XYZ file of N, CA, C and O in Angstrom:
364
model
N 75.936 83.876 106.629
C 76.861 84.601 105.795
C 77.731 83.637 104.982
O 77.943 83.835 103.798
N 78.233 82.588 105.594
C 79.120 81.661 104.895
C 78.376 80.780 103.895
O 78.962 80.318 102.926
N 77.099 80.553 104.119
C 76.329 79.681 103.235
C 75.835 80.414 101.995
O 75.536 79.785 100.991
N 75.709 81.723 102.088
C 75.159 82.478 100.981
C 73.645 82.379 100.903
O 73.033 82.889 99.983
N 73.026 81.716 101.864
C 71.575 81.539 101.857
C 71.088 81.319 103.287
O 71.411 80.302 103.907
N 70.319 82.261 103.791
C 69.747 82.112 105.122
C 68.800 80.917 105.171
O 68.736 80.203 106.169
N 68.092 80.683 104.077
C 67.158 79.557 104.029
C 67.881 78.221 104.179
O 67.405 77.326 104.893
N 69.029 78.071 103.524
C 69.788 76.819 103.634
C 70.260 76.588 105.067
O 70.224 75.467 105.575
N 70.682 77.646 105.717
C 71.136 77.525 107.107
C 69.962 77.167 108.011
O 70.076 76.294 108.877
N 68.831 77.825 107.818
C 67.653 77.539 108.641
C 67.206 76.083 108.471
O 66.891 75.409 109.459
N 67.184 75.596 107.224
C 66.790 74.192 106.993
C 67.739 73.232 107.711
O 67.304 72.276 108.357
N 69.050 73.489 107.598
C 70.029 72.609 108.250
C 69.887 72.667 109.765
O 69.953 71.639 110.445
N 69.681 73.849 110.290
C 69.531 74.015 111.738
C 68.291 73.299 112.253
O 68.341 72.608 113.277
N 67.183 73.443 111.541
C 65.952 72.765 111.960
C 66.075 71.246 111.839
O 65.573 70.509 112.683
N 66.738 70.780 110.804
C 66.851 69.336 110.583
C 67.860 68.675 111.519
O 67.602 67.579 112.028
N 69.002 69.333 111.739
C 70.093 68.664 112.454
C 70.565 69.371 113.712
O 71.526 68.930 114.340
N 69.965 70.488 114.060
C 70.339 71.190 115.275
C 71.602 72.021 115.096
O 72.176 72.099 114.000
N 72.064 72.641 116.181
C 73.220 73.546 116.132
C 74.489 72.931 115.552
O 75.298 73.632 114.952
N 74.680 71.639 115.674
C 75.883 71.000 115.139
C 75.977 71.159 113.618
O 77.071 71.158 113.050
N 74.842 71.345 112.949
C 74.826 71.494 111.490
C 75.535 72.762 111.040
O 76.017 72.843 109.908
N 75.610 73.758 111.906
C 76.237 75.027 111.528
C 77.730 74.871 111.228
O 78.290 75.633 110.453
N 78.363 73.881 111.808
C 79.782 73.639 111.575
C 80.114 73.236 110.149
O 81.258 73.303 109.724
N 79.105 72.833 109.387
C 79.342 72.398 108.008
C 79.483 73.567 107.035
O 79.950 73.386 105.921
N 79.090 74.756 107.445
C 79.151 75.908 106.546
C 80.534 76.533 106.594
O 81.051 76.844 107.657
N 81.139 76.684 105.439
C 82.511 77.191 105.311
C 82.581 78.240 104.212
O 81.720 78.294 103.332
N 83.648 79.029 104.231
C 83.919 79.918 103.106
C 84.138 79.062 101.869
O 84.813 78.037 101.934
N 83.566 79.465 100.750
C 83.693 78.722 99.511
C 84.112 79.670 98.398
O 83.471 80.711 98.198
N 85.178 79.333 97.710
C 85.642 80.156 96.594
C 84.532 80.251 95.556
O 83.915 79.251 95.203
N 84.262 81.471 95.103
C 83.220 81.686 94.108
C 81.860 82.014 94.685
O 80.940 82.342 93.961
N 81.710 81.910 96.008
C 80.453 82.293 96.660
C 80.760 83.478 97.575
O 81.302 83.314 98.660
N 80.432 84.701 97.130
C 80.772 85.881 97.923
C 79.974 85.946 99.220
O 78.914 85.336 99.330
N 80.498 86.665 100.194
C 79.819 86.851 101.476
C 79.553 88.338 101.685
O 80.316 89.189 101.224
N 78.463 88.632 102.353
C 78.151 90.017 102.654
C 79.158 90.563 103.662
O 79.524 89.865 104.615
N 79.608 91.803 103.485
C 80.560 92.372 104.442
C 79.868 92.786 105.727
O 78.657 93.010 105.756
N 80.647 92.874 106.791
C 80.156 93.440 108.030
C 80.355 94.947 107.904
O 81.482 95.421 107.822
N 79.267 95.687 107.849
C 79.345 97.120 107.617
C 79.495 97.877 108.925
O 78.980 97.472 109.966
N 80.198 98.980 108.851
C 80.432 99.824 110.020
C 79.152 100.562 110.409
O 78.279 100.808 109.585
N 79.060 100.904 111.674
C 77.957 101.712 112.177
C 78.539 103.004 112.735
O 79.694 103.048 113.167
N 77.749 104.035 112.753
C 78.232 105.319 113.245
C 78.079 105.421 114.758
O 77.296 104.701 115.373
N 78.845 106.325 115.326
C 78.750 106.673 116.738
C 79.044 108.162 116.845
O 79.682 108.749 115.974
N 78.573 108.774 117.919
C 78.803 110.210 118.106
C 80.257 110.517 118.425
O 80.739 111.610 118.166
N 80.962 109.553 118.995
C 82.362 109.770 119.365
C 83.075 108.430 119.456
O 82.439 107.371 119.506
N 84.395 108.479 119.507
C 85.182 107.262 119.698
C 84.852 106.635 121.041
O 84.696 105.419 121.158
N 84.707 107.464 122.054
C 84.378 106.959 123.395
C 83.054 106.201 123.387
O 82.949 105.116 123.961
N 82.046 106.756 122.712
C 80.752 106.079 122.632
C 80.882 104.733 121.923
O 80.311 103.730 122.361
N 81.640 104.701 120.847
C 81.820 103.460 120.095
C 82.503 102.396 120.942
O 82.079 101.241 120.969
N 83.560 102.759 121.632
C 84.291 101.787 122.456
C 83.454 101.344 123.646
O 83.476 100.174 124.028
N 82.673 102.273 124.223
C 81.781 101.889 125.318
C 80.772 100.839 124.848
O 80.445 99.913 125.568
N 80.299 100.991 123.610
C 79.308 100.057 123.066
C 79.937 98.729 122.669
O 79.392 97.667 122.914
N 81.136 98.779 122.041
C 81.765 97.579 121.497
C 82.673 96.843 122.466
O 82.877 95.649 122.341
N 83.296 97.566 123.366
C 84.331 96.972 124.195
C 85.643 96.971 123.418
O 85.765 97.665 122.398
N 86.642 96.220 123.851
C 87.926 96.197 123.136
C 87.705 95.819 121.667
O 86.943 94.904 121.361
N 88.348 96.546 120.772
C 88.133 96.290 119.351
C 89.325 96.781 118.534
O 90.185 97.486 119.040
N 89.350 96.385 117.290
C 90.348 96.862 116.333
C 89.629 97.761 115.341
O 88.465 97.545 115.019
N 90.321 98.774 114.863
C 89.728 99.700 113.898
C 90.663 99.858 112.716
O 91.849 99.552 112.793
N 90.104 100.336 111.609
C 90.924 100.626 110.440
C 90.433 101.922 109.823
O 89.275 102.303 109.986
N 91.332 102.614 109.160
C 90.958 103.848 108.499
C 90.127 103.547 107.270
O 90.303 102.530 106.617
N 89.224 104.449 106.952
C 88.412 104.324 105.735
C 89.140 105.063 104.627
O 89.410 106.232 104.716
N 89.478 104.341 103.585
C 90.136 104.925 102.430
C 89.142 105.000 101.278
O 88.255 104.167 101.162
N 89.293 105.998 100.421
C 88.432 106.089 99.250
C 88.742 104.941 98.298
O 89.866 104.462 98.228
N 87.750 104.528 97.554
C 87.937 103.453 96.584
C 86.764 102.504 96.624
O 85.721 102.787 97.178
N 86.956 101.357 96.040
C 85.898 100.350 95.959
C 86.304 99.151 96.810
O 87.464 98.748 96.823
N 85.350 98.618 97.526
C 85.600 97.427 98.337
C 85.154 96.222 97.528
O 84.011 96.156 97.088
N 86.046 95.290 97.286
C 85.717 94.102 96.511
C 86.227 92.859 97.222
O 87.103 92.923 98.070
N 85.650 91.744 96.847
C 86.170 90.440 97.237
C 86.781 89.827 95.994
O 86.192 89.879 94.920
N 87.947 89.252 96.147
C 88.606 88.570 95.039
C 88.586 87.078 95.354
O 89.062 86.660 96.402
N 87.998 86.301 94.473
C 87.932 84.846 94.631
C 88.816 84.227 93.555
O 88.611 84.463 92.365
N 89.800 83.443 93.980
C 90.714 82.810 93.029
C 90.713 81.312 93.249
O 90.912 80.836 94.366
N 90.515 80.582 92.181
C 90.577 79.127 92.201
C 91.449 78.724 91.021
O 90.982 78.656 89.883
N 92.744 78.515 91.274
C 93.690 78.261 90.195
C 93.757 79.492 89.309
O 93.884 80.602 89.791
N 93.608 79.322 87.997
C 93.678 80.475 87.096
C 92.380 81.295 87.053
O 92.363 82.398 86.536
N 91.302 80.761 87.589
C 89.996 81.449 87.577
C 89.950 82.501 88.682
O 90.203 82.215 89.850
N 89.651 83.748 88.308
C 89.539 84.853 89.257
C 88.189 85.529 89.050
O 87.786 85.809 87.929
N 87.469 85.774 90.142
C 86.187 86.472 90.099
C 86.257 87.633 91.083
O 86.842 87.511 92.157
N 85.625 88.760 90.726
C 85.552 89.940 91.584
C 84.095 90.224 91.928
O 83.239 90.232 91.046
N 83.821 90.476 93.231
C 82.476 90.757 93.697
C 82.473 92.067 94.491
O 83.387 92.333 95.266
N 81.415 92.865 94.317
C 81.262 94.095 95.077
C 80.715 93.781 96.462
O 80.340 92.633 96.738
N 80.604 94.822 97.293
C 80.061 94.602 98.634
C 78.573 94.255 98.590
O 78.021 93.759 99.565
N 77.908 94.506 97.466
C 76.506 94.101 97.296
C 76.395 92.755 96.577
O 75.318 92.374 96.145
N 77.515 92.071 96.421
C 77.625 90.727 95.862
C 77.423 90.675 94.347
O 77.195 89.609 93.783
N 77.542 91.829 93.685
C 77.486 91.836 92.218
C 78.805 91.310 91.673
O 79.878 91.695 92.146
N 78.741 90.443 90.684
C 79.938 89.910 90.032
C 80.384 90.939 88.992
O 79.697 91.178 88.002
N 81.523 91.582 89.227
C 82.035 92.618 88.322
C 83.289 92.159 87.597
O 84.062 92.972 87.101
N 83.486 90.878 87.498
C 84.688 90.346 86.857
C 84.826 90.862 85.437
O 85.875 91.394 85.067
N 83.795 90.728 84.631
C 83.878 91.157 83.226
C 84.104 92.651 83.117
O 84.908 93.106 82.298
N 83.459 93.431 83.937
C 83.621 94.893 83.925
C 85.052 95.253 84.299
O 85.663 96.119 83.680
N 85.607 94.585 85.292
C 86.961 94.883 85.757
C 88.003 94.600 84.684
O 88.939 95.358 84.495
N 87.855 93.482 83.970
C 88.829 93.130 82.958
C 88.823 94.105 81.789
O 89.831 94.327 81.149
N 87.685 94.733 81.509
C 87.639 95.665 80.392
C 88.329 96.976 80.731
O 88.658 97.741 79.852
N 88.571 97.240 82.020
C 89.214 98.487 82.433
C 90.697 98.318 82.758
O 91.336 99.232 83.222
N 91.264 97.171 82.507
C 92.700 96.935 82.799
C 93.575 97.533 81.733
O 93.276 97.636 80.611
């Protein structure tokens, strides 16, 4: 997720072993896929499956990632589409 490429992670892991995974970090301008929620029949079922956890309410709207590097700002959707130009035209 942090590398933006499963292939890059696999190559590093095969070449250098598990220690290579520590080199992958969040990078401004490289969006990451979100962890999506899964359904359950009840709250009890969900907690039984997950164990102790934190939850948040689902609000209507769009989920985006905002990447800022100095004055440069980029917006990405949950499918990793860059919508920066589209967003600025609607301001």
